[in-house]
Coordinates of C-alpha atoms in Angstrom, one line a residue:
X121 CA 99.4 183.6 53.8
X122 CA 102.5 181.2 53.5
X123 CA 102.0 177.8 53.0
X124 CA 97.9 177.8 53.9
X125 CA 97.5 178.2 49.7
X126 CA 99.0 175.0 49.4
X127 CA 96.0 173.5 51.4
X128 CA 93.5 171.5 49.1
X129 CA 90.1 171.0 50.1
X130 CA 88.0 168.3 49.3
X131 CA 84.6 166.7 50.2
X132 CA 85.1 164.0 52.0
X133 CA 82.5 161.2 53.7
X134 CA 81.1 161.2 57.3
X135 CA 83.0 157.9 58.0
X136 CA 86.2 159.9 57.5
X137 CA 84.9 163.4 58.9
X138 CA 83.4 162.1 61.9
X139 CA 86.2 160.5 63.6
X140 CA 88.5 163.4 62.7
X141 CA 86.2 166.1 64.3
X142 CA 85.8 163.9 67.3
X143 CA 89.5 163.5 67.9
X144 CA 90.1 167.4 67.1
X145 CA 87.0 169.5 68.2
X146 CA 87.3 171.1 71.6
X147 CA 83.8 169.1 72.0
X148 CA 84.8 166.0 71.1
X149 CA 81.3 165.7 69.5
X150 CA 79.6 165.5 66.1
X151 CA 76.7 167.3 65.1
X152 CA 74.1 164.7 63.6
X153 CA 72.8 167.5 61.2
X154 CA 76.1 167.6 59.2
X155 CA 75.5 166.7 55.7
X156 CA 78.4 168.5 53.8
X157 CA 82.2 167.5 55.0
X158 CA 85.1 169.4 53.6
X159 CA 88.9 167.7 54.5
X160 CA 91.3 170.1 54.4
X161 CA 94.8 168.3 53.1
X162 CA 98.5 169.3 53.3
X163 CA 101.0 167.1 52.6
X164 CA 99.2 164.4 51.6
X165 CA 97.3 164.1 54.9
X166 CA 94.0 165.1 56.6
X167 CA 94.8 168.0 58.8
X168 CA 91.3 169.7 59.1
X169 CA 87.6 169.1 58.7
X170 CA 84.4 171.6 58.1
X171 CA 81.0 170.4 58.4
X172 CA 78.0 172.0 56.9
X173 CA 74.1 170.9 57.3
X174 CA 70.4 172.2 57.8
X175 CA 70.3 174.3 61.6
X176 CA 68.8 172.0 64.2
X177 CA 66.3 174.8 64.3
X178 CA 65.5 175.5 61.2
X179 CA 62.1 176.9 61.4
X180 CA 63.5 179.6 63.9
X181 CA 66.3 180.3 62.1
X182 CA 65.2 180.6 58.4
X183 CA 63.3 184.0 59.6
X184 CA 66.2 185.8 60.2
X185 CA 66.6 186.7 56.5
X186 CA 63.7 187.6 55.0
X187 CA 62.4 185.9 51.6
X188 CA 65.3 182.8 52.3
X189 CA 63.8 179.4 50.9
X190 CA 64.0 176.0 52.3
X191 CA 67.1 175.0 51.3
X192 CA 68.5 178.4 51.2
X193 CA 71.1 178.7 54.0
X194 CA 73.6 176.2 55.6
X195 CA 74.9 176.2 59.0
X196 CA 78.5 175.8 59.5
X197 CA 78.6 173.6 62.6
X198 CA 81.8 172.1 62.9
X199 CA 85.2 173.2 62.4
X200 CA 88.4 171.1 63.6
X201 CA 91.8 171.4 62.7
X202 CA 95.3 169.6 64.3
X203 CA 98.2 171.5 64.8
X204 CA 99.9 170.9 61.7
X205 CA 98.4 173.5 59.6
X206 CA 100.1 177.0 59.1
X207 CA 98.7 180.3 60.3
X208 CA 96.0 181.7 58.7
X209 CA 94.8 178.2 57.5
X210 CA 91.4 178.3 59.1
X211 CA 90.4 181.5 57.5
X212 CA 91.5 180.3 54.3
X213 CA 90.0 176.9 54.7
X214 CA 86.2 178.8 55.3
X215 CA 86.7 180.6 52.0
X216 CA 87.7 178.1 49.8
X217 CA 84.4 175.8 51.6
X218 CA 82.2 178.7 50.6
X219 CA 83.5 179.3 46.9
X220 CA 82.7 176.0 46.6
X221 CA 79.1 175.9 48.2
X222 CA 78.9 179.1 46.0
X223 CA 80.0 177.3 42.7
X224 CA 77.9 173.9 43.5
X225 CA 74.9 174.8 45.4
X226 CA 73.8 178.1 44.0
X227 CA 70.6 178.3 46.0
X228 CA 72.1 178.5 49.2
X229 CA 72.4 182.4 49.7
X230 CA 73.7 182.7 53.2
X231 CA 75.5 180.7 55.9
X232 CA 75.3 180.7 59.7
X233 CA 77.4 179.5 62.3
X234 CA 77.6 180.0 66.3
X235 CA 80.6 180.7 68.7
X236 CA 80.8 178.9 71.9
X237 CA 81.7 182.0 74.3
X238 CA 81.3 179.4 77.3
X239 CA 84.2 177.1 76.7
X240 CA 86.0 178.1 73.3
X241 CA 85.9 181.3 71.7
X242 CA 83.9 184.6 70.8
X243 CA 84.3 184.1 66.9
X244 CA 87.3 185.7 66.1
X245 CA 88.0 183.5 63.0
X246 CA 84.2 184.5 61.8
X247 CA 85.0 188.3 62.4
X248 CA 88.4 187.7 59.9
X249 CA 86.2 185.9 56.9
X250 CA 83.9 189.0 57.4
X251 CA 80.9 187.1 58.7
X252 CA 78.3 189.5 60.1
X253 CA 77.7 189.4 64.0
X254 CA 74.0 189.1 64.8
X255 CA 73.2 188.2 67.8
X256 CA 75.1 187.8 71.3
X257 CA 73.3 186.1 74.0
X258 CA 74.0 184.7 77.6
X259 CA 74.0 181.0 77.5
X260 CA 72.0 178.8 80.2
X261 CA 72.3 175.6 78.2
X262 CA 75.4 173.9 78.5
X263 CA 76.3 171.7 81.7
X264 CA 79.5 170.7 82.9
X265 CA 79.2 167.2 84.3
X266 CA 81.6 165.8 87.0
X267 CA 83.3 164.2 84.7
X268 CA 84.4 166.9 83.0
X269 CA 82.2 166.6 80.1
X270 CA 79.6 168.8 78.6
X271 CA 76.0 168.6 77.7
X272 CA 73.9 170.9 75.6
X273 CA 70.2 171.5 76.3
X274 CA 69.6 170.9 72.7
X275 CA 71.1 167.6 72.6
X276 CA 68.8 166.4 76.0
X277 CA 66.0 167.5 74.1
X278 CA 66.7 165.8 70.9
X279 CA 66.9 162.7 72.5
X280 CA 65.1 162.6 75.8
X281 CA 63.9 159.0 76.0
X282 CA 68.0 157.6 75.2
X283 CA 69.5 156.1 78.6
X284 CA 72.3 158.5 80.1
X285 CA 75.5 157.4 81.5
X286 CA 76.0 160.7 83.7
X287 CA 72.3 159.5 85.0
X288 CA 73.2 155.6 85.9
X289 CA 70.9 154.7 82.9
X290 CA 68.2 156.9 83.3
X291 CA 66.6 159.1 80.7
X292 CA 66.2 163.1 80.4
X293 CA 62.5 162.3 80.8
X294 CA 62.9 159.9 83.8
X295 CA 64.5 162.9 86.1
X296 CA 62.4 165.6 84.8
X297 CA 58.8 163.8 84.7
X298 CA 58.5 164.3 80.9
X299 CA 58.9 167.8 80.7
X300 CA 61.9 170.0 79.3
X301 CA 63.3 170.8 82.3
X302 CA 66.9 171.4 81.9
X303 CA 67.8 172.7 85.4
X304 CA 65.9 169.0 87.0
X305 CA 68.6 167.5 84.7
X306 CA 71.5 169.3 85.7
X307 CA 70.5 169.1 89.7
X308 CA 70.3 165.3 88.5
X309 CA 73.3 164.6 86.7
X310 CA 75.4 166.4 89.9
X311 CA 76.5 169.0 86.8
X312 CA 76.8 172.8 87.4
X313 CA 75.5 175.1 84.1
X314 CA 78.5 177.1 82.6
X315 CA 78.5 180.8 82.2
X316 CA 79.2 182.6 79.0
X317 CA 77.7 183.8 75.7
X318 CA 76.9 182.6 72.9
X319 CA 77.5 184.8 69.4
X320 CA 75.7 184.3 66.1
X321 CA 77.3 184.9 62.8
X322 CA 76.2 185.4 59.2
X323 CA 78.4 185.2 56.1
X324 CA 76.0 186.4 52.9
X325 CA 77.2 184.3 49.8
X326 CA 74.9 186.6 48.0
X327 CA 75.4 189.9 49.3
X328 CA 72.1 191.5 48.4
X329 CA 70.6 188.9 50.9
X330 CA 72.0 191.1 53.4
X331 CA 69.8 193.6 53.0
X332 CA 66.9 191.4 54.0
X333 CA 68.5 190.5 57.4
X334 CA 65.7 190.8 60.1
X335 CA 68.0 191.6 63.1
X336 CA 70.0 194.3 63.7
X337 CA 73.7 193.9 62.9
X338 CA 75.7 194.0 66.1
X339 CA 79.3 195.8 66.1
X340 CA 81.8 193.7 67.2
X341 CA 83.0 196.4 69.9
X342 CA 79.5 195.2 71.8
X343 CA 81.5 191.6 72.5
X344 CA 83.8 193.9 75.2
X345 CA 80.9 196.2 76.6
X346 CA 79.1 193.1 77.6
X347 CA 82.3 190.9 78.7
X348 CA 81.5 188.2 76.3
X349 CA 85.1 188.1 75.0
X350 CA 86.9 184.8 75.2
X351 CA 89.7 182.9 73.2
X352 CA 90.6 179.4 73.1
X353 CA 88.8 179.0 76.3
X354 CA 90.2 181.7 78.1
X355 CA 87.9 185.0 79.1
X356 CA 89.6 188.0 77.6
X357 CA 88.9 191.0 75.8
X358 CA 89.7 192.1 72.0
X359 CA 91.7 194.9 73.3
X360 CA 93.6 192.8 75.8
X361 CA 94.2 190.2 72.8
X362 CA 95.5 193.2 70.6
X363 CA 97.9 194.7 73.2
X364 CA 99.3 190.9 74.0
X365 CA 100.0 190.6 70.2
X366 CA 102.3 193.4 70.4
X367 CA 104.5 191.4 72.8
X368 CA 104.3 188.2 71.2

């Protein structure tokens, strides 16, 4: 683990966490639902942020684990690090934050997180941290704009009457006739839908809740079978990554 063990994890306010996430997360965006922010400090400076909060679609997610209370799970919805931290820092920080949640919020029984296989990765870090893979689905909800920005369908649906720069000040509803029509938005914005997959992972803080999972656990080998592998924005299988590691 090396110097990763020297990292200090502290709860930090959103006014510190959010600027760091905007600067270092591949999306450049924060999640409005984030409520609990952990900072990763090394040598007296902030070098990473992990943000947790309720899922945007909480009513749908809660049913994944039978008997979960309304406050019984959290989503790890943003994780961002700079290049200063040593190897294995991400897994170390996830483990430390989960231990703190277990201690300070015993009502939280499990953590959910999603890997963006369209533009980032397929969840290597989650697999290393003993998360369970519970879904792999083709993602047709991410739009690449002409200027290189990316917009998710849920962002538009959450703020359908907000003026948008890529629409010349018009709103999502203006270009869709007041409907949740993502394809109409993509056409109006001159964008393209990014191909790829979204992978859903769950970590069971309380291991007894794993038996309550209402969907099948998916073997990690299924990622390569579906061609859903991605690492640092490159479409690549787990097998290819493993082969490369022997030559590095």
